[in-house]
JSON list of C-alpha atoms and ligand atoms in Angstrom, two decimals:
[
{"chain": "A", "resi": 1, "resn": "UNK", "atom": "CA", "xyz": [15.12, -6.54, 40.14]},
{"chain": "A", "resi": 2, "resn": "UNK", "atom": "CA", "xyz": [18.72, -7.71, 40.16]},
{"chain": "A", "resi": 3, "resn": "UNK", "atom": "CA", "xyz": [21.51, -5.65, 41.73]},
{"chain": "A", "resi": 4, "resn": "UNK", "atom": "CA", "xyz": [22.42, -4.01, 38.45]},
{"chain": "A", "resi": 5, "resn": "UNK", "atom": "CA", "xyz": [19.11, -2.39, 37.47]},
{"chain": "A", "resi": 6, "resn": "UNK", "atom": "CA", "xyz": [18.40, 1.02, 38.90]},
{"chain": "A", "resi": 7, "resn": "UNK", "atom": "CA", "xyz": [15.51, 3.42, 38.63]},
{"chain": "A", "resi": 8, "resn": "UNK", "atom": "CA", "xyz": [16.58, 6.99, 38.04]},
{"chain": "A", "resi": 9, "resn": "UNK", "atom": "CA", "xyz": [15.28, 10.46, 37.28]},
{"chain": "A", "resi": 10, "resn": "UNK", "atom": "CA", "xyz": [16.81, 12.47, 34.45]},
{"chain": "A", "resi": 11, "resn": "UNK", "atom": "CA", "xyz": [17.98, 15.73, 35.98]},
{"chain": "A", "resi": 12, "resn": "UNK", "atom": "CA", "xyz": [19.88, 17.30, 33.11]},
{"chain": "A", "resi": 13, "resn": "UNK", "atom": "CA", "xyz": [20.41, 16.84, 29.38]},
{"chain": "A", "resi": 14, "resn": "UNK", "atom": "CA", "xyz": [23.24, 18.53, 27.51]},
{"chain": "A", "resi": 15, "resn": "UNK", "atom": "CA", "xyz": [23.58, 17.07, 24.03]},
{"chain": "A", "resi": 16, "resn": "UNK", "atom": "CA", "xyz": [24.81, 13.50, 24.55]},
{"chain": "A", "resi": 17, "resn": "UNK", "atom": "CA", "xyz": [25.60, 14.07, 28.23]},
{"chain": "A", "resi": 18, "resn": "UNK", "atom": "CA", "xyz": [22.75, 12.99, 30.45]},
{"chain": "A", "resi": 19, "resn": "UNK", "atom": "CA", "xyz": [22.71, 13.34, 34.23]},
{"chain": "A", "resi": 20, "resn": "UNK", "atom": "CA", "xyz": [20.73, 10.79, 36.22]},
{"chain": "A", "resi": 21, "resn": "UNK", "atom": "CA", "xyz": [19.67, 10.86, 39.85]},
{"chain": "A", "resi": 22, "resn": "UNK", "atom": "CA", "xyz": [19.38, 7.26, 41.08]},
{"chain": "A", "resi": 23, "resn": "UNK", "atom": "CA", "xyz": [16.53, 6.43, 43.46]},
{"chain": "A", "resi": 24, "resn": "UNK", "atom": "CA", "xyz": [19.02, 4.47, 45.59]},
{"chain": "A", "resi": 25, "resn": "UNK", "atom": "CA", "xyz": [22.80, 4.48, 45.82]},
{"chain": "A", "resi": 26, "resn": "UNK", "atom": "CA", "xyz": [24.96, 2.33, 43.61]},
{"chain": "A", "resi": 27, "resn": "UNK", "atom": "CA", "xyz": [25.88, -1.00, 45.14]},
{"chain": "A", "resi": 28, "resn": "UNK", "atom": "CA", "xyz": [29.63, -0.44, 45.04]},
{"chain": "A", "resi": 29, "resn": "UNK", "atom": "CA", "xyz": [30.52, -3.76, 46.66]},
{"chain": "A", "resi": 30, "resn": "UNK", "atom": "CA", "xyz": [28.65, -5.66, 43.99]},
{"chain": "A", "resi": 31, "resn": "UNK", "atom": "CA", "xyz": [30.30, -3.62, 41.21]},
{"chain": "A", "resi": 32, "resn": "UNK", "atom": "CA", "xyz": [33.73, -4.31, 42.67]},
{"chain": "A", "resi": 33, "resn": "UNK", "atom": "CA", "xyz": [33.23, -8.05, 42.40]},
{"chain": "A", "resi": 34, "resn": "UNK", "atom": "CA", "xyz": [32.01, -7.73, 38.81]},
{"chain": "A", "resi": 35, "resn": "UNK", "atom": "CA", "xyz": [34.78, -5.48, 37.60]},
{"chain": "A", "resi": 36, "resn": "UNK", "atom": "CA", "xyz": [37.54, -7.23, 39.57]},
{"chain": "A", "resi": 37, "resn": "UNK", "atom": "CA", "xyz": [40.45, -7.65, 37.16]},
{"chain": "A", "resi": 38, "resn": "UNK", "atom": "CA", "xyz": [38.58, -5.96, 34.30]},
{"chain": "A", "resi": 39, "resn": "UNK", "atom": "CA", "xyz": [39.95, -2.70, 32.94]},
{"chain": "A", "resi": 40, "resn": "UNK", "atom": "CA", "xyz": [37.76, -2.04, 29.88]},
{"chain": "A", "resi": 41, "resn": "UNK", "atom": "CA", "xyz": [35.02, 0.55, 29.60]},
{"chain": "A", "resi": 42, "resn": "UNK", "atom": "CA", "xyz": [32.22, 0.53, 32.19]},
{"chain": "A", "resi": 43, "resn": "UNK", "atom": "CA", "xyz": [29.07, 0.53, 30.11]},
{"chain": "A", "resi": 44, "resn": "UNK", "atom": "CA", "xyz": [25.42, 0.99, 31.04]},
{"chain": "A", "resi": 45, "resn": "UNK", "atom": "CA", "xyz": [22.19, 0.93, 29.11]},
{"chain": "A", "resi": 46, "resn": "UNK", "atom": "CA", "xyz": [19.29, 3.28, 29.69]},
{"chain": "A", "resi": 47, "resn": "UNK", "atom": "CA", "xyz": [15.63, 2.97, 28.78]},
{"chain": "A", "resi": 48, "resn": "UNK", "atom": "CA", "xyz": [13.52, 6.09, 28.80]},
{"chain": "A", "resi": 49, "resn": "UNK", "atom": "CA", "xyz": [10.18, 5.12, 30.31]},
{"chain": "A", "resi": 50, "resn": "UNK", "atom": "CA", "xyz": [7.02, 6.22, 28.54]},
{"chain": "A", "resi": 51, "resn": "UNK", "atom": "CA", "xyz": [5.01, 7.89, 31.32]},
{"chain": "A", "resi": 52, "resn": "UNK", "atom": "CA", "xyz": [1.70, 7.83, 29.47]},
{"chain": "A", "resi": 53, "resn": "UNK", "atom": "CA", "xyz": [-0.52, 5.05, 30.74]},
{"chain": "A", "resi": 54, "resn": "UNK", "atom": "CA", "xyz": [-2.80, 3.41, 28.23]},
{"chain": "A", "resi": 55, "resn": "UNK", "atom": "CA", "xyz": [-6.16, 5.06, 27.66]},
{"chain": "A", "resi": 56, "resn": "UNK", "atom": "CA", "xyz": [-9.72, 3.97, 28.39]},
{"chain": "A", "resi": 57, "resn": "UNK", "atom": "CA", "xyz": [-10.35, 4.11, 24.64]},
{"chain": "A", "resi": 58, "resn": "UNK", "atom": "CA", "xyz": [-7.56, 1.56, 24.10]},
{"chain": "A", "resi": 59, "resn": "UNK", "atom": "CA", "xyz": [-9.07, -0.74, 26.68]},
{"chain": "A", "resi": 60, "resn": "UNK", "atom": "CA", "xyz": [-12.52, -0.52, 25.06]},
{"chain": "A", "resi": 61, "resn": "UNK", "atom": "CA", "xyz": [-11.02, -1.19, 21.63]},
{"chain": "A", "resi": 62, "resn": "UNK", "atom": "CA", "xyz": [-9.09, -4.23, 22.88]},
{"chain": "A", "resi": 63, "resn": "UNK", "atom": "CA", "xyz": [-12.21, -5.75, 24.42]},
{"chain": "A", "resi": 64, "resn": "UNK", "atom": "CA", "xyz": [-14.28, -4.98, 21.31]},
{"chain": "A", "resi": 65, "resn": "UNK", "atom": "CA", "xyz": [-11.73, -6.91, 19.22]},
{"chain": "A", "resi": 66, "resn": "UNK", "atom": "CA", "xyz": [-11.64, -9.85, 21.64]},
{"chain": "A", "resi": 67, "resn": "UNK", "atom": "CA", "xyz": [-15.43, -9.90, 21.75]},
{"chain": "A", "resi": 68, "resn": "UNK", "atom": "CA", "xyz": [-15.60, -10.18, 17.96]},
{"chain": "A", "resi": 69, "resn": "UNK", "atom": "CA", "xyz": [-13.15, -13.09, 17.97]},
{"chain": "A", "resi": 70, "resn": "UNK", "atom": "CA", "xyz": [-15.25, -14.76, 20.65]},
{"chain": "A", "resi": 71, "resn": "UNK", "atom": "CA", "xyz": [-18.47, -14.28, 18.68]},
{"chain": "A", "resi": 72, "resn": "UNK", "atom": "CA", "xyz": [-16.91, -15.92, 15.64]},
{"chain": "A", "resi": 73, "resn": "UNK", "atom": "CA", "xyz": [-14.79, -18.69, 17.22]},
{"chain": "A", "resi": 74, "resn": "UNK", "atom": "CA", "xyz": [-16.59, -19.39, 20.51]},
{"chain": "A", "resi": 75, "resn": "UNK", "atom": "CA", "xyz": [-13.26, -19.16, 22.34]},
{"chain": "A", "resi": 76, "resn": "UNK", "atom": "CA", "xyz": [-13.89, -17.35, 25.66]},
{"chain": "A", "resi": 77, "resn": "UNK", "atom": "CA", "xyz": [-12.42, -13.86, 26.05]},
{"chain": "A", "resi": 78, "resn": "UNK", "atom": "CA", "xyz": [-10.39, -14.92, 29.11]},
{"chain": "A", "resi": 79, "resn": "UNK", "atom": "CA", "xyz": [-8.52, -17.59, 27.20]},
{"chain": "A", "resi": 80, "resn": "UNK", "atom": "CA", "xyz": [-8.07, -15.32, 24.16]},
{"chain": "A", "resi": 81, "resn": "UNK", "atom": "CA", "xyz": [-6.49, -12.80, 26.50]},
{"chain": "A", "resi": 82, "resn": "UNK", "atom": "CA", "xyz": [-4.07, -15.45, 27.73]},
{"chain": "A", "resi": 83, "resn": "UNK", "atom": "CA", "xyz": [-2.99, -16.18, 24.16]},
{"chain": "A", "resi": 84, "resn": "UNK", "atom": "CA", "xyz": [-2.38, -12.56, 23.16]},
{"chain": "A", "resi": 85, "resn": "UNK", "atom": "CA", "xyz": [-0.77, -11.64, 26.49]},
{"chain": "A", "resi": 86, "resn": "UNK", "atom": "CA", "xyz": [1.57, -14.57, 26.00]},
{"chain": "A", "resi": 87, "resn": "UNK", "atom": "CA", "xyz": [2.44, -13.40, 22.48]},
{"chain": "A", "resi": 88, "resn": "UNK", "atom": "CA", "xyz": [3.13, -9.94, 23.82]},
{"chain": "A", "resi": 89, "resn": "UNK", "atom": "CA", "xyz": [5.39, -11.36, 26.54]},
{"chain": "A", "resi": 90, "resn": "UNK", "atom": "CA", "xyz": [7.18, -13.51, 24.00]},
{"chain": "A", "resi": 91, "resn": "UNK", "atom": "CA", "xyz": [7.91, -10.52, 21.75]},
{"chain": "A", "resi": 92, "resn": "UNK", "atom": "CA", "xyz": [8.79, -7.91, 24.37]},
{"chain": "A", "resi": 93, "resn": "UNK", "atom": "CA", "xyz": [9.85, -9.80, 27.49]},
{"chain": "A", "resi": 94, "resn": "UNK", "atom": "CA", "xyz": [7.27, -7.73, 29.40]},
{"chain": "A", "resi": 95, "resn": "UNK", "atom": "CA", "xyz": [3.99, -8.52, 31.09]},
{"chain": "A", "resi": 96, "resn": "UNK", "atom": "CA", "xyz": [0.80, -6.83, 30.04]},
{"chain": "A", "resi": 97, "resn": "UNK", "atom": "CA", "xyz": [-2.52, -6.26, 31.74]},
{"chain": "A", "resi": 98, "resn": "UNK", "atom": "CA", "xyz": [-5.52, -4.02, 31.21]},
{"chain": "A", "resi": 99, "resn": "UNK", "atom": "CA", "xyz": [-6.52, -3.93, 34.86]},
{"chain": "A", "resi": 100, "resn": "UNK", "atom": "CA", "xyz": [-6.64, -0.70, 36.86]},
{"chain": "A", "resi": 101, "resn": "UNK", "atom": "CA", "xyz": [-3.38, -1.60, 38.59]},
{"chain": "A", "resi": 102, "resn": "UNK", "atom": "CA", "xyz": [-1.63, -2.05, 35.26]},
{"chain": "A", "resi": 103, "resn": "UNK", "atom": "CA", "xyz": [1.48, -0.01, 34.60]},
{"chain": "A", "resi": 104, "resn": "UNK", "atom": "CA", "xyz": [1.46, -0.66, 30.86]},
{"chain": "A", "resi": 105, "resn": "UNK", "atom": "CA", "xyz": [1.80, 2.31, 28.53]},
{"chain": "A", "resi": 106, "resn": "UNK", "atom": "CA", "xyz": [0.01, 3.61, 25.47]},
{"chain": "A", "resi": 107, "resn": "UNK", "atom": "CA", "xyz": [2.67, 2.00, 23.27]},
{"chain": "A", "resi": 108, "resn": "UNK", "atom": "CA", "xyz": [2.37, -1.38, 25.01]},
{"chain": "A", "resi": 109, "resn": "UNK", "atom": "CA", "xyz": [-1.37, -1.60, 24.43]},
{"chain": "A", "resi": 110, "resn": "UNK", "atom": "CA", "xyz": [-1.04, -0.29, 20.87]},
{"chain": "A", "resi": 111, "resn": "UNK", "atom": "CA", "xyz": [1.31, -3.20, 20.20]},
{"chain": "A", "resi": 112, "resn": "UNK", "atom": "CA", "xyz": [-1.04, -5.70, 21.85]},
{"chain": "A", "resi": 113, "resn": "UNK", "atom": "CA", "xyz": [-3.85, -4.40, 19.63]},
{"chain": "A", "resi": 114, "resn": "UNK", "atom": "CA", "xyz": [-1.69, -4.84, 16.54]},
{"chain": "A", "resi": 115, "resn": "UNK", "atom": "CA", "xyz": [-1.22, -8.50, 17.47]},
{"chain": "A", "resi": 116, "resn": "UNK", "atom": "CA", "xyz": [-4.97, -8.93, 17.86]},
{"chain": "A", "resi": 117, "resn": "UNK", "atom": "CA", "xyz": [-5.65, -7.10, 14.58]},
{"chain": "A", "resi": 118, "resn": "UNK", "atom": "CA", "xyz": [-3.16, -9.37, 12.80]},
{"chain": "A", "resi": 119, "resn": "UNK", "atom": "CA", "xyz": [-5.14, -12.34, 14.05]},
{"chain": "A", "resi": 120, "resn": "UNK", "atom": "CA", "xyz": [-8.46, -10.83, 12.99]},
{"chain": "A", "resi": 121, "resn": "UNK", "atom": "CA", "xyz": [-7.26, -10.04, 9.48]},
{"chain": "A", "resi": 122, "resn": "UNK", "atom": "CA", "xyz": [-5.43, -13.28, 8.87]},
{"chain": "A", "resi": 123, "resn": "UNK", "atom": "CA", "xyz": [-8.39, -15.39, 10.04]},
{"chain": "A", "resi": 124, "resn": "UNK", "atom": "CA", "xyz": [-11.10, -13.31, 8.34]},
{"chain": "A", "resi": 125, "resn": "UNK", "atom": "CA", "xyz": [-12.91, -12.65, 11.60]},
{"chain": "A", "resi": 126, "resn": "UNK", "atom": "CA", "xyz": [-15.98, -10.51, 10.82]},
{"chain": "A", "resi": 127, "resn": "UNK", "atom": "CA", "xyz": [-16.05, -7.29, 12.80]},
{"chain": "A", "resi": 128, "resn": "UNK", "atom": "CA", "xyz": [-18.76, -4.98, 13.90]},
{"chain": "A", "resi": 129, "resn": "UNK", "atom": "CA", "xyz": [-19.46, -1.72, 12.16]},
{"chain": "A", "resi": 130, "resn": "UNK", "atom": "CA", "xyz": [-18.02, 1.41, 13.62]},
{"chain": "A", "resi": 131, "resn": "UNK", "atom": "CA", "xyz": [-15.02, 0.43, 15.71]},
{"chain": "A", "resi": 132, "resn": "UNK", "atom": "CA", "xyz": [-13.78, 3.41, 17.63]},
{"chain": "A", "resi": 133, "resn": "UNK", "atom": "CA", "xyz": [-10.12, 3.04, 16.67]},
{"chain": "A", "resi": 134, "resn": "UNK", "atom": "CA", "xyz": [-7.50, 4.62, 18.96]},
{"chain": "A", "resi": 135, "resn": "UNK", "atom": "CA", "xyz": [-5.18, 7.06, 17.15]},
{"chain": "A", "resi": 136, "resn": "UNK", "atom": "CA", "xyz": [-2.19, 4.75, 17.82]},
{"chain": "A", "resi": 137, "resn": "UNK", "atom": "CA", "xyz": [-3.77, 2.01, 15.69]},
{"chain": "A", "resi": 138, "resn": "UNK", "atom": "CA", "xyz": [-5.52, 3.90, 12.88]},
{"chain": "A", "resi": 139, "resn": "UNK", "atom": "CA", "xyz": [-2.64, 3.84, 10.41]},
{"chain": "A", "resi": 140, "resn": "UNK", "atom": "CA", "xyz": [-2.10, 0.11, 10.91]},
{"chain": "A", "resi": 141, "resn": "UNK", "atom": "CA", "xyz": [-5.81, -0.69, 10.81]},
{"chain": "A", "resi": 142, "resn": "UNK", "atom": "CA", "xyz": [-6.50, 1.06, 7.52]},
{"chain": "A", "resi": 143, "resn": "UNK", "atom": "CA", "xyz": [-3.31, -0.35, 6.03]},
{"chain": "A", "resi": 144, "resn": "UNK", "atom": "CA", "xyz": [-4.32, -3.93, 6.92]},
{"chain": "A", "resi": 145, "resn": "UNK", "atom": "CA", "xyz": [-7.77, -3.32, 5.43]},
{"chain": "A", "resi": 146, "resn": "UNK", "atom": "CA", "xyz": [-6.21, -2.34, 2.11]},
{"chain": "A", "resi": 147, "resn": "UNK", "atom": "CA", "xyz": [-3.66, -5.17, 1.92]},
{"chain": "A", "resi": 148, "resn": "UNK", "atom": "CA", "xyz": [-6.32, -7.77, 2.76]},
{"chain": "A", "resi": 149, "resn": "UNK", "atom": "CA", "xyz": [-9.08, -6.08, 0.72]},
{"chain": "A", "resi": 150, "resn": "UNK", "atom": "CA", "xyz": [-11.35, -5.85, 3.75]},
{"chain": "A", "resi": 151, "resn": "UNK", "atom": "CA", "xyz": [-13.93, -3.04, 3.81]},
{"chain": "A", "resi": 152, "resn": "UNK", "atom": "CA", "xyz": [-12.66, -0.70, 6.54]},
{"chain": "A", "resi": 153, "resn": "UNK", "atom": "CA", "xyz": [-16.19, 0.18, 7.57]},
{"chain": "A", "resi": 154, "resn": "UNK", "atom": "CA", "xyz": [-18.13, -3.09, 7.62]},
{"chain": "A", "resi": 155, "resn": "UNK", "atom": "CA", "xyz": [-15.43, -5.78, 7.27]},
{"chain": "A", "resi": 156, "resn": "UNK", "atom": "CA", "xyz": [-16.75, -7.30, 4.02]},
{"chain": "A", "resi": 157, "resn": "UNK", "atom": "CA", "xyz": [-14.11, -9.18, 2.03]},
{"chain": "A", "resi": 158, "resn": "UNK", "atom": "CA", "xyz": [-13.03, -8.62, -1.59]},
{"chain": "A", "resi": 159, "resn": "UNK", "atom": "CA", "xyz": [-13.42, -4.88, -1.17]},
{"chain": "A", "resi": 160, "resn": "UNK", "atom": "CA", "xyz": [-12.51, -2.38, -3.89]},
{"chain": "A", "resi": 161, "resn": "UNK", "atom": "CA", "xyz": [-9.30, -0.41, -3.45]},
{"chain": "A", "resi": 162, "resn": "UNK", "atom": "CA", "xyz": [-10.40, 3.19, -3.81]},
{"chain": "A", "resi": 163, "resn": "UNK", "atom": "CA", "xyz": [-8.08, 6.10, -4.67]},
{"chain": "A", "resi": 164, "resn": "UNK", "atom": "CA", "xyz": [-9.21, 7.80, -1.54]},
{"chain": "A", "resi": 165, "resn": "UNK", "atom": "CA", "xyz": [-8.22, 11.44, -1.01]},
{"chain": "A", "resi": 166, "resn": "UNK", "atom": "CA", "xyz": [-7.60, 12.36, -4.62]},
{"chain": "A", "resi": 167, "resn": "UNK", "atom": "CA", "xyz": [-9.56, 10.75, -7.43]},
{"chain": "A", "resi": 168, "resn": "UNK", "atom": "CA", "xyz": [-7.78, 9.16, -10.34]},
{"chain": "A", "resi": 169, "resn": "UNK", "atom": "CA", "xyz": [-9.95, 11.28, -12.66]},
{"chain": "A", "resi": 170, "resn": "UNK", "atom": "CA", "xyz": [-9.41, 10.87, -16.37]},
{"chain": "A", "resi": 171, "resn": "UNK", "atom": "CA", "xyz": [-5.77, 9.95, -16.07]},
{"chain": "A", "resi": 172, "resn": "UNK", "atom": "CA", "xyz": [-4.80, 6.55, -17.35]},
{"chain": "A", "resi": 173, "resn": "UNK", "atom": "CA", "xyz": [-4.49, 3.95, -14.63]},
{"chain": "A", "resi": 174, "resn": "UNK", "atom": "CA", "xyz": [-1.47, 2.29, -16.24]},
{"chain": "A", "resi": 175, "resn": "UNK", "atom": "CA", "xyz": [0.60, 5.41, -16.82]},
{"chain": "A", "resi": 176, "resn": "UNK", "atom": "CA", "xyz": [0.21, 6.99, -13.44]},
{"chain": "A", "resi": 177, "resn": "UNK", "atom": "CA", "xyz": [2.52, 6.89, -10.42]},
{"chain": "A", "resi": 178, "resn": "UNK", "atom": "CA", "xyz": [0.15, 5.50, -7.82]},
{"chain": "A", "resi": 179, "resn": "UNK", "atom": "CA", "xyz": [2.59, 6.04, -4.95]},
{"chain": "A", "resi": 180, "resn": "UNK", "atom": "CA", "xyz": [1.43, 9.66, -4.78]},
{"chain": "A", "resi": 181, "resn": "UNK", "atom": "CA", "xyz": [-2.11, 8.59, -3.91]},
{"chain": "A", "resi": 182, "resn": "UNK", "atom": "CA", "xyz": [-3.80, 7.35, -0.77]},
{"chain": "A", "resi": 183, "resn": "UNK", "atom": "CA", "xyz": [-6.03, 4.30, -0.70]},
{"chain": "A", "resi": 184, "resn": "UNK", "atom": "CA", "xyz": [-8.90, 2.83, 1.27]},
{"chain": "A", "resi": 185, "resn": "UNK", "atom": "CA", "xyz": [-10.59, -0.56, 1.02]},
{"chain": "A", "resi": 186, "resn": "UNK", "atom": "CA", "xyz": [-14.34, -0.19, 0.55]},
{"chain": "A", "resi": 187, "resn": "UNK", "atom": "CA", "xyz": [-17.02, -2.76, -0.26]},
{"chain": "A", "resi": 188, "resn": "UNK", "atom": "CA", "xyz": [-19.34, -2.04, -3.17]},
{"chain": "A", "resi": 189, "resn": "UNK", "atom": "CA", "xyz": [-21.97, -0.43, -1.00]},
{"chain": "A", "resi": 190, "resn": "UNK", "atom": "CA", "xyz": [-19.60, 1.86, 0.92]},
{"chain": "A", "resi": 191, "resn": "UNK", "atom": "CA", "xyz": [-17.63, 2.65, -2.24]},
{"chain": "A", "resi": 192, "resn": "UNK", "atom": "CA", "xyz": [-20.81, 3.80, -3.98]},
{"chain": "A", "resi": 193, "resn": "UNK", "atom": "CA", "xyz": [-21.80, 5.79, -0.92]},
{"chain": "A", "resi": 194, "resn": "UNK", "atom": "CA", "xyz": [-18.43, 7.56, -0.93]},
{"chain": "A", "resi": 195, "resn": "UNK", "atom": "CA", "xyz": [-18.74, 8.70, -4.51]},
{"chain": "A", "resi": 196, "resn": "UNK", "atom": "CA", "xyz": [-22.33, 9.79, -3.98]},
{"chain": "A", "resi": 197, "resn": "UNK", "atom": "CA", "xyz": [-21.74, 11.89, -0.87]},
{"chain": "A", "resi": 198, "resn": "UNK", "atom": "CA", "xyz": [-18.23, 13.15, -1.69]},
{"chain": "A", "resi": 199, "resn": "UNK", "atom": "CA", "xyz": [-15.00, 12.72, 0.21]},
{"chain": "A", "resi": 200, "resn": "UNK", "atom": "CA", "xyz": [-15.52, 15.42, 2.86]},
{"chain": "A", "resi": 201, "resn": "UNK", "atom": "CA", "xyz": [-18.91, 14.25, 4.05]},
{"chain": "A", "resi": 202, "resn": "UNK", "atom": "CA", "xyz": [-17.85, 10.62, 3.84]},
{"chain": "A", "resi": 203, "resn": "UNK", "atom": "CA", "xyz": [-14.81, 11.22, 6.05]},
{"chain": "A", "resi": 204, "resn": "UNK", "atom": "CA", "xyz": [-16.96, 13.10, 8.49]},
{"chain": "A", "resi": 205, "resn": "UNK", "atom": "CA", "xyz": [-19.39, 10.22, 8.75]},
{"chain": "A", "resi": 206, "resn": "UNK", "atom": "CA", "xyz": [-16.97, 7.27, 8.93]},
{"chain": "A", "resi": 207, "resn": "UNK", "atom": "CA", "xyz": [-13.58, 8.71, 9.96]},
{"chain": "A", "resi": 208, "resn": "UNK", "atom": "CA", "xyz": [-11.81, 6.71, 7.26]},
{"chain": "A", "resi": 209, "resn": "UNK", "atom": "CA", "xyz": [-8.13, 7.50, 6.65]},
{"chain": "A", "resi": 210, "resn": "UNK", "atom": "CA", "xyz": [-6.46, 6.94, 3.28]},
{"chain": "A", "resi": 211, "resn": "UNK", "atom": "CA", "xyz": [-3.07, 5.18, 3.41]},
{"chain": "A", "resi": 212, "resn": "UNK", "atom": "CA", "xyz": [-0.07, 5.41, 1.11]},
{"chain": "A", "resi": 213, "resn": "UNK", "atom": "CA", "xyz": [1.40, 2.31, -0.49]},
{"chain": "A", "resi": 214, "resn": "UNK", "atom": "CA", "xyz": [4.81, 1.64, -2.00]},
{"chain": "A", "resi": 215, "resn": "UNK", "atom": "CA", "xyz": [5.31, 0.38, -5.54]},
{"chain": "A", "resi": 216, "resn": "UNK", "atom": "CA", "xyz": [5.69, -3.24, -4.48]},
{"chain": "A", "resi": 217, "resn": "UNK", "atom": "CA", "xyz": [2.36, -3.22, -2.63]},
{"chain": "A", "resi": 218, "resn": "UNK", "atom": "CA", "xyz": [0.65, -1.45, -5.52]},
{"chain": "A", "resi": 219, "resn": "UNK", "atom": "CA", "xyz": [1.86, -4.11, -7.94]},
{"chain": "A", "resi": 220, "resn": "UNK", "atom": "CA", "xyz": [0.84, -6.91, -5.60]},
{"chain": "A", "resi": 221, "resn": "UNK", "atom": "CA", "xyz": [-2.65, -5.47, -5.22]},
{"chain": "A", "resi": 222, "resn": "UNK", "atom": "CA", "xyz": [-2.84, -4.91, -9.01]},
{"chain": "A", "resi": 223, "resn": "UNK", "atom": "CA", "xyz": [-3.87, -1.31, -8.52]},
{"chain": "A", "resi": 224, "resn": "UNK", "atom": "CA", "xyz": [-1.92, -0.20, -11.58]},
{"chain": "A", "resi": 225, "resn": "UNK", "atom": "CA", "xyz": [-3.87, -2.52, -13.85]},
{"chain": "A", "resi": 226, "resn": "UNK", "atom": "CA", "xyz": [-2.22, -5.51, -15.43]},
{"chain": "B", "resi": 301, "resn": "ZN", "atom": "ZN1", "xyz": [-18.51, -1.92, 3.62]},
{"chain": "B", "resi": 302, "resn": "ZN", "atom": "ZN1", "xyz": [-13.52, 5.05, -5.85]}
]
């Protein structure tokens, strides 16, 4: 840590006035040399640290993803980790680790998992059935499944895009505003299963979440018919 970074505890918040208690005193001598001859504003920057450490579920999910990439590519998990950790460092300037000594947060690992998911979807890596997806990644996961037409349950490609929570019914596909609907990518088999068992039971069995799309995505995916 250089002489200008300090750890502090927030002791009071009053609108935009925040009181901090530094863990050590300010290094006045150092500040004097910096501000010598300068009479502008003295500015500081604060980061609020996320105290929640990443969860065991996140660790399991990360390793499940790496394992699937290994199975498909033959690239050992240790070297895959190096690649994704490096990407994370490149994007955030921070280190990441999943070891017990790690100080990384829920948000850090959620971001790492997004990087790994991006890789999986853009390289068509087959994945195992029934990932246990951490809540921080569910939205992103189901969204990627839809935009890449990957069955969100079994990973099969060229999946159907199902109007998930609310059926299209007898309304005309072309005349409807699809932005009010939610969608899920399902292969033929899982799509048929959904309509046979009904939405409630299906959700209960597979924990699928429908995602909203904007008009541009709907057009791109040709959901509105052509
Ligand atoms: Zn499927
Ligand atoms: Zn359907």
